[in-house]
XYZ file of C-alpha atoms in Angstrom:
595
model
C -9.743 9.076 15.345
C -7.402 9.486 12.313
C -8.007 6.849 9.414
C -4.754 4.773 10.165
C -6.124 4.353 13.489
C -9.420 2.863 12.492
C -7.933 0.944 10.410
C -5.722 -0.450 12.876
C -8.999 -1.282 15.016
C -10.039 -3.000 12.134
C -6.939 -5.230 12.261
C -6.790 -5.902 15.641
C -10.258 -6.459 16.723
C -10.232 -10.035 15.912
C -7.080 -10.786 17.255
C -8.290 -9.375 19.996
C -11.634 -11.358 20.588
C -9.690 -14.144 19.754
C -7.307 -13.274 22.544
C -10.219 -12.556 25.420
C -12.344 -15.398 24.174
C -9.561 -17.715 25.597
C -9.532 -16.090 29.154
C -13.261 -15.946 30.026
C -12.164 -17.646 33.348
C -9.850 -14.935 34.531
C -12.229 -12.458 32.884
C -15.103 -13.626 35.510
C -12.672 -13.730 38.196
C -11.679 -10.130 37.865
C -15.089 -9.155 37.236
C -16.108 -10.634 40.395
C -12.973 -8.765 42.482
C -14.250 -5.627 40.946
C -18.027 -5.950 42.097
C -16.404 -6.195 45.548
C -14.860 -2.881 44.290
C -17.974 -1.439 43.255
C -19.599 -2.249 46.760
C -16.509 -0.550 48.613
C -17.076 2.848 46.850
C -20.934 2.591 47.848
C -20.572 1.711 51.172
C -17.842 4.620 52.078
C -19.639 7.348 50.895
C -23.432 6.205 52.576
C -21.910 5.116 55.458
C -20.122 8.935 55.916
C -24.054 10.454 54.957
C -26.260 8.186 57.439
C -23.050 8.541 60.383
C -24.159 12.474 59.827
C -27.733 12.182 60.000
C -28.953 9.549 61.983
C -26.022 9.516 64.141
C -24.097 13.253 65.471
C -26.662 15.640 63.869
C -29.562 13.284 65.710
C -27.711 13.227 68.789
C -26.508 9.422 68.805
C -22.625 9.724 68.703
C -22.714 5.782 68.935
C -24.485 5.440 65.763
C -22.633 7.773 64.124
C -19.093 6.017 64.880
C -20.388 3.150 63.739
C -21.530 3.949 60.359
C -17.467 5.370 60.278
C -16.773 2.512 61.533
C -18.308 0.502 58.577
C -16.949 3.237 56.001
C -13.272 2.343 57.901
C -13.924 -1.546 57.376
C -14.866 -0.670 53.477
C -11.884 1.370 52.936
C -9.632 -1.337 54.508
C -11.106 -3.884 52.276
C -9.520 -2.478 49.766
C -6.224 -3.548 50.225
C -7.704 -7.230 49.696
C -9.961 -6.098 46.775
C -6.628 -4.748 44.781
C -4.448 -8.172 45.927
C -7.110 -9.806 43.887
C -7.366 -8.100 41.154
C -3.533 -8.124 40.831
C -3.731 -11.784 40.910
C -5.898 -11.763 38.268
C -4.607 -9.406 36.363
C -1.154 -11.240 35.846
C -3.162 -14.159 33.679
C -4.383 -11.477 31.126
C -1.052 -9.264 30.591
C 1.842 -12.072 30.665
C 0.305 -14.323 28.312
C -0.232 -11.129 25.913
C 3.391 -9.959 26.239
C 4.782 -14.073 25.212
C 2.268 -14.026 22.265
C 3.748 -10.025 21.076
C 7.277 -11.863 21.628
C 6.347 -14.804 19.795
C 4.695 -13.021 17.333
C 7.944 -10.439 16.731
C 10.357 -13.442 16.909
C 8.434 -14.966 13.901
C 8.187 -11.939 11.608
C 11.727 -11.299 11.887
C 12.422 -14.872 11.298
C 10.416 -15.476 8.093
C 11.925 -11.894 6.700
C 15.632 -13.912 7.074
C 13.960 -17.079 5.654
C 15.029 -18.227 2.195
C 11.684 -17.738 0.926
C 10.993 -14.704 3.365
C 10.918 -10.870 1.896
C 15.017 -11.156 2.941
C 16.775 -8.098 4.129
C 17.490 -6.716 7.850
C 14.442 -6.501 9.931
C 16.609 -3.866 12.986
C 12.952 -2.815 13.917
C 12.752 -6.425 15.262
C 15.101 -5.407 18.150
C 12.709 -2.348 19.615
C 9.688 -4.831 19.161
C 11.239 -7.183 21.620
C 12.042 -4.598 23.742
C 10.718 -1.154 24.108
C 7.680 -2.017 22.590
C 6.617 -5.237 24.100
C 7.312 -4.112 27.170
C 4.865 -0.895 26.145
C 2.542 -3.285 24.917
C 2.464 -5.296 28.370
C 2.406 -1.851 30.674
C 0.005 -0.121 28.809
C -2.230 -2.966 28.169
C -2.364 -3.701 31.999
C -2.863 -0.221 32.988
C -6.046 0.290 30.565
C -7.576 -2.600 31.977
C -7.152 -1.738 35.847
C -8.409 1.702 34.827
C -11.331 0.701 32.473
C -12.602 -2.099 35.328
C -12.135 0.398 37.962
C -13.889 3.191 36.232
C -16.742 1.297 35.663
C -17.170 -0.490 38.675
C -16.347 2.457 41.220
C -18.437 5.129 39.089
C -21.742 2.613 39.064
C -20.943 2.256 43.270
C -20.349 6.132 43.191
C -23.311 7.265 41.241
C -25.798 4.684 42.515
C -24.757 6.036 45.989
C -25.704 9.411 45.157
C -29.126 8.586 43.764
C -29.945 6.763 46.922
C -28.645 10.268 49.289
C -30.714 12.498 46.474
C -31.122 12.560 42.898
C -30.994 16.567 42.691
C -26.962 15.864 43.735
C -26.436 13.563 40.308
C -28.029 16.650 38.205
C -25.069 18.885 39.942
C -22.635 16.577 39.380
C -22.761 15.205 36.004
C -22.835 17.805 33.501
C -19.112 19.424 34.815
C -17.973 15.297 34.906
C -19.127 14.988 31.335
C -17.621 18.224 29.830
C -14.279 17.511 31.535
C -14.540 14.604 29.495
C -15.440 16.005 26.286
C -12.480 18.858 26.890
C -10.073 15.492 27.234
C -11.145 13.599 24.417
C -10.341 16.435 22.581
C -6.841 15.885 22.908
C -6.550 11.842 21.934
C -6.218 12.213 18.055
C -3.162 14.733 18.244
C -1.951 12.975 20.792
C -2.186 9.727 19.473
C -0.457 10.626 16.070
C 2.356 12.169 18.230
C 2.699 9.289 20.073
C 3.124 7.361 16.345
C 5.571 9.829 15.239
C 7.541 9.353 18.216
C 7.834 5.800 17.583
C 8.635 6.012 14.372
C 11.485 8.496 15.297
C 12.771 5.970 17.325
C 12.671 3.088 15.007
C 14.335 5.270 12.539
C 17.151 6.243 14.979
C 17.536 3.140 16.223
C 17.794 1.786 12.290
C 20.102 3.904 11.560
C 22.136 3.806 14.645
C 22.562 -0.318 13.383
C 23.271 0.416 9.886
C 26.197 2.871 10.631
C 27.610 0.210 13.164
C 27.842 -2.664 10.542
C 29.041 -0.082 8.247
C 32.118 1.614 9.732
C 34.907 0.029 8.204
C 33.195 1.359 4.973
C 32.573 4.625 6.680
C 36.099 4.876 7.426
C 37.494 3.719 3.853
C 34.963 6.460 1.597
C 35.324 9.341 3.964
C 31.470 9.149 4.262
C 31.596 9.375 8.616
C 30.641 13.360 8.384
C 27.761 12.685 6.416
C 26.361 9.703 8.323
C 27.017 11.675 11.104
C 24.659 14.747 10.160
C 22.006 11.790 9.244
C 22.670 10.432 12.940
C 22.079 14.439 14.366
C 19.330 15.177 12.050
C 17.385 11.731 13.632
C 18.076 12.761 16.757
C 16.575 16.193 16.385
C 13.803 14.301 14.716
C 12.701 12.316 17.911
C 13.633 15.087 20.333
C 10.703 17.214 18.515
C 8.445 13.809 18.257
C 9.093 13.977 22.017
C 8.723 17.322 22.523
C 5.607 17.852 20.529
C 4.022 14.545 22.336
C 4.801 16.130 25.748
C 3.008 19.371 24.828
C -0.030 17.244 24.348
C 0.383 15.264 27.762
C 0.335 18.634 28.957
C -2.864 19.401 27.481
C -4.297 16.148 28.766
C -2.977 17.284 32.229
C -4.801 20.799 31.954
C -7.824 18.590 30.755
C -7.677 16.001 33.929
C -7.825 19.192 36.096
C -10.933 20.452 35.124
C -12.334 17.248 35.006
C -11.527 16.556 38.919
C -11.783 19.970 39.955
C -15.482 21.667 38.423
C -17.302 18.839 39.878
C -16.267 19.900 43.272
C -16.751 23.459 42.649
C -19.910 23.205 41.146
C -21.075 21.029 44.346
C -20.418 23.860 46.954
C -21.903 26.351 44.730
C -25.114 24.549 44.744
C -25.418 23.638 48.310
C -27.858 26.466 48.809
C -29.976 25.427 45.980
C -29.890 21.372 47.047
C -30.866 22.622 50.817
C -33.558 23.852 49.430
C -34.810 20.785 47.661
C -33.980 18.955 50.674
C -30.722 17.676 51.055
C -29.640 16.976 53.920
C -26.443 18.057 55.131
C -25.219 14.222 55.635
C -26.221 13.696 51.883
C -24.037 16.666 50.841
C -21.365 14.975 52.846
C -21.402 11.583 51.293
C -21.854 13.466 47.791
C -18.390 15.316 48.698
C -17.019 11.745 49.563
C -18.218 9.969 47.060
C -16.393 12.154 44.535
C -13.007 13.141 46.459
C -12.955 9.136 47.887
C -14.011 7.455 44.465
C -15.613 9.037 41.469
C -12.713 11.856 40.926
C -10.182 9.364 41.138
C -11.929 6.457 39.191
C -12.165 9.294 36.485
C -8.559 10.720 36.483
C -6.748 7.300 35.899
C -9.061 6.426 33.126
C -8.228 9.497 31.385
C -4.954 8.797 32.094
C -4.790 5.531 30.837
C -6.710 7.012 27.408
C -4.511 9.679 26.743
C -1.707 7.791 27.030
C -1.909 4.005 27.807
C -4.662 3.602 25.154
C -3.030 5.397 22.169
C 0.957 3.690 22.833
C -1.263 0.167 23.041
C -2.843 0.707 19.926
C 0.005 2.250 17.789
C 2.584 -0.419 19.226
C 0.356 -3.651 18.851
C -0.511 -2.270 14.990
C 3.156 -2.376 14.639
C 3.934 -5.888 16.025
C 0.822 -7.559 14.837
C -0.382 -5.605 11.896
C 1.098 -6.688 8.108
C 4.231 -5.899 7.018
C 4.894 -2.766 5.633
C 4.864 -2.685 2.092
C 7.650 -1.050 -0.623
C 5.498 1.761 -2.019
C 5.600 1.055 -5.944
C 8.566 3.192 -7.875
C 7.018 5.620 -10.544
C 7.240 4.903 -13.903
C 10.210 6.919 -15.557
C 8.571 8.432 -18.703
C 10.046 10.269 -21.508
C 11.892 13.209 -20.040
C 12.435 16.549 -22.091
C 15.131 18.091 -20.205
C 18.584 17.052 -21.119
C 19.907 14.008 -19.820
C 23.365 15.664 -18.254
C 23.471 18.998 -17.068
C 21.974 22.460 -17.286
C 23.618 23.778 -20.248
C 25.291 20.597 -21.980
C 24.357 20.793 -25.365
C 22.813 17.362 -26.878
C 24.606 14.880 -28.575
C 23.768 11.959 -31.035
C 25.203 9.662 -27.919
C 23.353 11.486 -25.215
C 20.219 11.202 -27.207
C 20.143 7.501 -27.700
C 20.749 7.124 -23.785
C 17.860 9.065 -23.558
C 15.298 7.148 -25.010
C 12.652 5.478 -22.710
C 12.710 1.518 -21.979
C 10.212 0.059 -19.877
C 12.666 -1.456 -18.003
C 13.911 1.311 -15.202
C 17.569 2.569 -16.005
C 20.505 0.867 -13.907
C 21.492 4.650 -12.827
C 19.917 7.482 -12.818
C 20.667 10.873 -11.642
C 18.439 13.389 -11.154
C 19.723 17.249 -10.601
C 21.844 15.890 -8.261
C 24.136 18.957 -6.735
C 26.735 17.930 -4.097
C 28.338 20.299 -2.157
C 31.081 19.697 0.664
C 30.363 22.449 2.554
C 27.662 25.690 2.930
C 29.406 28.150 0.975
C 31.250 25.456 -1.021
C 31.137 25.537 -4.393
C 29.455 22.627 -5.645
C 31.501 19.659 -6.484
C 28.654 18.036 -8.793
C 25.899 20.715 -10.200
C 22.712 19.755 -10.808
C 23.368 16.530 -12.584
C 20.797 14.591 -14.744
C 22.304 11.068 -15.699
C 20.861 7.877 -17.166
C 22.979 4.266 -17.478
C 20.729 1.897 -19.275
C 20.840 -1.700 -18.188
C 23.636 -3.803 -19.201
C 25.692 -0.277 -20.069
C 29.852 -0.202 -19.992
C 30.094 3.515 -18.669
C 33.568 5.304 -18.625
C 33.827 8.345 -16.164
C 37.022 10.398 -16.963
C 38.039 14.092 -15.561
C 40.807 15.773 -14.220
C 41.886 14.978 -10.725
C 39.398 16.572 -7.536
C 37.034 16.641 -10.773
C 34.021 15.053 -8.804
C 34.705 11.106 -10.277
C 34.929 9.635 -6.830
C 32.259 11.876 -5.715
C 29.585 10.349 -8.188
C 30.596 6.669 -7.589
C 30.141 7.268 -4.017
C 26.680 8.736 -4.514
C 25.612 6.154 -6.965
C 26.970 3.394 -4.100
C 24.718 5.687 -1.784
C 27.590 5.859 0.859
C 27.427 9.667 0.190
C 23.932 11.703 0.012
C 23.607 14.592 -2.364
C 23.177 18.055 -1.225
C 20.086 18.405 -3.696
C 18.427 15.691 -6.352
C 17.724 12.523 -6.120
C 20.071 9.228 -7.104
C 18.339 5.744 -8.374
C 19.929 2.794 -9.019
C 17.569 0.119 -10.790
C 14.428 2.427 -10.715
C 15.055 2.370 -6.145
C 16.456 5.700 -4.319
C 19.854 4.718 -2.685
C 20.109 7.941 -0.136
C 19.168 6.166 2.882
C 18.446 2.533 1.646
C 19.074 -0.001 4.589
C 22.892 -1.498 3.946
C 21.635 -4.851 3.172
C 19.322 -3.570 -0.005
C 22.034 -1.777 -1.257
C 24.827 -4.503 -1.139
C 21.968 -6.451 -3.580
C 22.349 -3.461 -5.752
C 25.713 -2.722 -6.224
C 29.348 -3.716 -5.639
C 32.056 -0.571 -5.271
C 35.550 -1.533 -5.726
C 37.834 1.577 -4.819
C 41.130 2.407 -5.590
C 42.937 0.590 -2.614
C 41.503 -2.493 -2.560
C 40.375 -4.463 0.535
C 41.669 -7.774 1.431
C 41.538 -9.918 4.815
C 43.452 -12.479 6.519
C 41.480 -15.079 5.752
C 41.384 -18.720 2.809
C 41.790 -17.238 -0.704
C 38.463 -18.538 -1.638
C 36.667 -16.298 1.495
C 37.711 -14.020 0.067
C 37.012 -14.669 -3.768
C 33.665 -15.345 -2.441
C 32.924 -12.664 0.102
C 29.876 -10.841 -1.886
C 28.424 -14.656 -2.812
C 28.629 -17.467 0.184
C 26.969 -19.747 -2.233
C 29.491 -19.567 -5.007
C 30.527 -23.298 -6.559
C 34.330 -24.165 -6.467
C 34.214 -24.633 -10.618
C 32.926 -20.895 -10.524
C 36.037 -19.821 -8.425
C 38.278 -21.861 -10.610
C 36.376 -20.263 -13.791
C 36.827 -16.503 -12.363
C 40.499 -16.781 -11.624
C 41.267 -18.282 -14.937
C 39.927 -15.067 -16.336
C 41.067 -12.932 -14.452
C 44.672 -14.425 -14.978
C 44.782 -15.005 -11.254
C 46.394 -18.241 -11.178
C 49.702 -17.974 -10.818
C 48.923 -15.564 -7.565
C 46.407 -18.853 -6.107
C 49.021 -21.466 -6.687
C 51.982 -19.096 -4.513
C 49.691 -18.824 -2.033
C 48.800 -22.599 -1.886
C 45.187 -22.880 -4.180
C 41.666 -21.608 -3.019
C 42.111 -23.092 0.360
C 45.565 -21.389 1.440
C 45.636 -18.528 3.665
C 45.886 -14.643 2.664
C 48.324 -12.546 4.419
C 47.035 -9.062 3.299
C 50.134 -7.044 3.758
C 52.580 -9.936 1.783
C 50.255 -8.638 -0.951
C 51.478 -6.098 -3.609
C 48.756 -3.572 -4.516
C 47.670 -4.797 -7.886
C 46.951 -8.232 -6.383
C 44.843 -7.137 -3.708
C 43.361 -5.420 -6.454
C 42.883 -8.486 -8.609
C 41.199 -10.492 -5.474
C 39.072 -7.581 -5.094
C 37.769 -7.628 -8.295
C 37.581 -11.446 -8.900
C 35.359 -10.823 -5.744
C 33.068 -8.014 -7.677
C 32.998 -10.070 -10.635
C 31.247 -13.120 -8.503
C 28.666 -11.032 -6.689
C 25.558 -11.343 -8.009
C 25.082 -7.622 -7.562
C 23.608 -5.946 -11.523
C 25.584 -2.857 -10.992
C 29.702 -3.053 -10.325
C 31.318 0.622 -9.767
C 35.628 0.207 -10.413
C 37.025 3.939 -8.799
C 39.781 3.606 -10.130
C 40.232 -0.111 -9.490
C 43.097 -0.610 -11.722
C 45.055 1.756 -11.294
C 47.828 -0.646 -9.850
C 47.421 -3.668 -12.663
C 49.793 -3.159 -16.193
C 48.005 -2.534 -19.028
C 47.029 -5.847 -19.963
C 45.623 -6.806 -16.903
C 43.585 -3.927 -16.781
C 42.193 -5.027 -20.153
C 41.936 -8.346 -19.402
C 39.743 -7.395 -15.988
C 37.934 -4.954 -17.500
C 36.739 -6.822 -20.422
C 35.875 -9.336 -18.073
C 33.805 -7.286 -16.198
C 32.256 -5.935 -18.975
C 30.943 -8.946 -20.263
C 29.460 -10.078 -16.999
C 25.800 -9.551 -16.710
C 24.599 -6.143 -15.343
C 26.223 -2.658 -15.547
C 29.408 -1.454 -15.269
C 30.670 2.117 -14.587
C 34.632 2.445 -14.515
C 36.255 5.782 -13.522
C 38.918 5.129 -16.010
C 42.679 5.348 -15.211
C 43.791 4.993 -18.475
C 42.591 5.936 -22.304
C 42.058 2.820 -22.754
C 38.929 2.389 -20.253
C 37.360 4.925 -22.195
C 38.057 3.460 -25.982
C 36.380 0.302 -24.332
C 33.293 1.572 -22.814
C 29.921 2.143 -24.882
C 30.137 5.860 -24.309
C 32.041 7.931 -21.547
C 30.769 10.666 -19.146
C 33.355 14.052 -19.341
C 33.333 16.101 -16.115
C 34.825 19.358 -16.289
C 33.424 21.587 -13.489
C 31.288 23.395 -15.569
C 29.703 21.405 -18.360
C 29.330 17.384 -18.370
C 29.349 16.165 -21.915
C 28.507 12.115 -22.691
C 29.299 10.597 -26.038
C 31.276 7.557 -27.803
C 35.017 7.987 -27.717
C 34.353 9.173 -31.583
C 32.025 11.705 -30.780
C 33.942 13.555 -27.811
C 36.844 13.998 -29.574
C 34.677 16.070 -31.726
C 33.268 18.180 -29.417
C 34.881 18.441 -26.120
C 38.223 20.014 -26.164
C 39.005 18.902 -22.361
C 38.777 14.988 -23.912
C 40.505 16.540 -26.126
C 43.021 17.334 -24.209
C 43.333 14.127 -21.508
C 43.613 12.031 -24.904
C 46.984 14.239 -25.972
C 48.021 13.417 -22.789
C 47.079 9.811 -22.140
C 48.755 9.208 -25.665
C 52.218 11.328 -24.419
């Protein structure tokens, strides 16, 4: 048993006497329906042994149909022994599966609670589900096959003491190394059964996060990518699911020689048990007692072990076991490398931005290489980047330079080919939508507006929003005069009787309300005149968080605390000052900005 399996033991164990403490009536009832059981399988396999010898083999045919005629009454009794149990069975397993619902129902509920963990608990659809209804199945089927093992193999093996106790010494040891050859196979089969789970959680995750994403998908260009992610989780269950039926395999190869050596090793011995006396209606019942009883008793418990046991234990640790915890971020030490990439040579800029805070950066880029293709060349190569909190970062480059490319992989709607991307200390590539829209806000270059009030859509990124605040914003943003045409906060927004650069105003009146630390403009003003670019972008700036503009104009980069150069082949980072000292392409976009 692998350590996350005892400890889920540990976990459940009192639920679970807690649980069976409360149905001690229906527990007595099916024990009694099962002693019926146990009865049944001794009665079949004597009553075959004495019909042989005191009845055909001693000449009385009478006697011997009637001992088959009480081994026909105890096999027919079966039928009412099962009924029972069924009935029985029902008050154990349905009032499990409402507490796993209840119990799924109010984790996902206190996660959406104002004071709950917050974020989007998608597991909480496969828990009501698929794995309830696992829960339910597999919990029934390990208790019909635990009760019957135990009550048919005490009927089975107390019947063959009573024919001879030589037969039990032939019997048991290939019974017990059948076993030992099965329970070989639980722990690898149990782990594959919790990687196949977890495959499916993650598929089904992701499967919910692309849905509530597409019209995002569609706007960044990022459906290839979150396609691959979609194949790649695919191929990741379809493995879990291979791998786990290789083991059921094994399990199968391990049932057979479980029901088969016992048999085997029975008619190999019949000369040696005739010779301690055995009769042959005692070798008889033996055969009966394991082909009627024993054999099968034996199979279905291994069945339910292998596979009923190890889905009930992985599936109820899920549902009722804590909830899993964020592993802790590293702390981000003092790096020596240099903080943009391979080859840049450091600057006085660059070096500040380098120094370590305790506090973890807003962005941070580490080697990140993305490439659009195999043999692509690499849009982004291996990139090291830190924005400190509270940082006004310009990005500036010729067009097709990579600009949009890094916002998107900073906004984690695009996942590098190598490296890693952080934003506020937390990985973004494949961070649940809802975490990330906490993180950061991405306003692109056409600028998304619906039909809707003016003030849904000021407030889109912050339901909570006061009506002074909306007033406030669109004073500073200079949006008045556009509010008043369209009749104040409450009148209605006609997207396409928009011009550009006032959807592009909305949009980022609607950044600078989200409570979001880090806001990413790709070239979000490239519609408004000068001033109003200034006028948003100052703005912006001196909300509080980050900012990271892919500037448009010179003038985004004379604003910014220091600006990011990408060239193709060497990133340089530096105060407006300091890169016209020492990179000839800013060099060069600053002639022609100024022309």
């Amino acid at each position: 048993m692998t350590s996350a399996e005892a400890g889920a033991l540990r976990r459940l164990a009192p639920s679970a006497r807690r649980f069976l403490a409360h149905r001690k009536g229906v527990l007595v009832r099916l024990a009694l329906w099962s002693l019926a059981e146990s009865g049944q399988a001794f009665l079949v396999g004597h009553a075959v042994a004495r019909s042989v010898d005191e009845g055909f083999l001693a000449g009385d045919p009478r006697r011997g149909l009637l001992w088959l005629g009480i081994a026909l009454v105890a096999v027919l009794s079966g039928a009412r022994v099962v009924r029972g149990v069924f009935a029985q069975l029902a008050g154990v397993t349905e009032p499990l599966r409402d507490g796993l619902v209840r119990r799924a129902v109010d984790r996902s509920m206190a996660r959406a609670a104002p004071d709950g963990p917050g974020g989007t608990d998608r597991a909480a659809v496969s828990r009501l589900t698929n794995q309830v209804e696992i829960a339910r199945d597999s919990f029934a089927g390990l208790v019909l096959s635990l009760r019957s093992f135990v009550f048919t193999a005490a009927g089975a093996l107390l019947g063959l003491l009573s024919l001879h106790p030589a037969l039990l010494l032939v019997v048991l040891p290939p019974l017990a190394a059948g076993l030992a050859l099965f329970l070989v196979t639980l722990r690898p089969m149990a782990a594959a059964q919790r990687r196949a789970l977890a495959a499916d959680e993650a598929l089904g995750e992701h499967a919910a996060s692309a849905r509530a994403a597409l019209r995002d998908l569609a706007a960044c260009g990022t459906g290839p990518g979150v396609e691959q992610r979609g194949a790649d989780l695919v191929a990741e269950a379809a493995a879990a699911a291979r791998t786990l039926a290789g083991w059921a395999a094994m399990r199968t190869a391990a049932l057979g020689v479980a029901g088969h050596l016992p048999v085997l090793a029975l008619l190999v011995a019949v000369e040696w048990l005739r010779g301690r006396g055995v009769s042959v209606g005692a070798l008889l019942g033996a055969f009966t007692y394991l082909v009627q009883s024993l054999l099968p008793a034996l199979h279905t418990l291994m069945t339910a072990l292998g596979a009923a046991g190890s889905r009930l234990l992985v599936v109820l640790d899920r549902i009722l076991g804590p909830e899993q915890e964020q592993e802790p971020e590293p702390e981000l030490g003092p790096r020596s490398e240099p903080e943009l990439g391979p080859g840049t040579a450091s600057a006085p800029g660059a070096a500040a931005f380098a120094v370590h805070t305790a506090a973890a950066p807003a962005v941070e880029l580490r080697a990140v290489t993305l490439s659009y293709g195999v043999r692509a060349e690499p849009v982004l190569d291996a990139l090291d980047l830190r924005v400190a909190p509270g940082e006004h970062l310009a990005v500036v480059g010729p067009s097709g330079i990579g600009k949009s490319t890094l916002t998107r992989l900073v906004a984690g709607t695009l996942a590098p080919s190598r490296g890693e991307v952080r934003v506020a200390g937390r990985p973004v590539t494949g961070c649940p939508a809802a975490e990330l829209a906490a993180l950061r806000v991405l306003v692109p270059q056409d600028a998304y507006v619906f039909s809707g009030t003016v003030g849904d859509n000021l407030a889109y990124l912050r339901t909570d929003v006061r009506r002074a605040e909306l007033d406030a914003a669109v004073g500073v943003f200079g949006l008045a005069p556009l509010v008043e045409r369209l009749g104040g906060l409450d009148g209605t927004v006609r997207p396409a009787e928009l011009s550009p650069g006032e959807r592009q105003l909305v949009a980022l009146v609607r950044a600078y309300l989200s409570p979001a630390p880090l806001l990413l403009l790709d070239e979000a003003t490239c519609h408004l005149d000068p001033a109003s670019e200034a006028r948003a972008e100052e703005a912006l700036a001196g909300r509080t968080g980050t900012l990271v503009v892919v500037a448009h104009r010179l003038s985004s980069a004379v604003r910014a605390d220091r600006t990011l150069v990408l060239d193709g082949v060497r990133a340089q980072c530096g105060t407006h000052a300091e890169l016209l000292g020492r990179s000839p392409l800013y060099q060069d976009l600053t002639g022609h900005w100024n022309s």
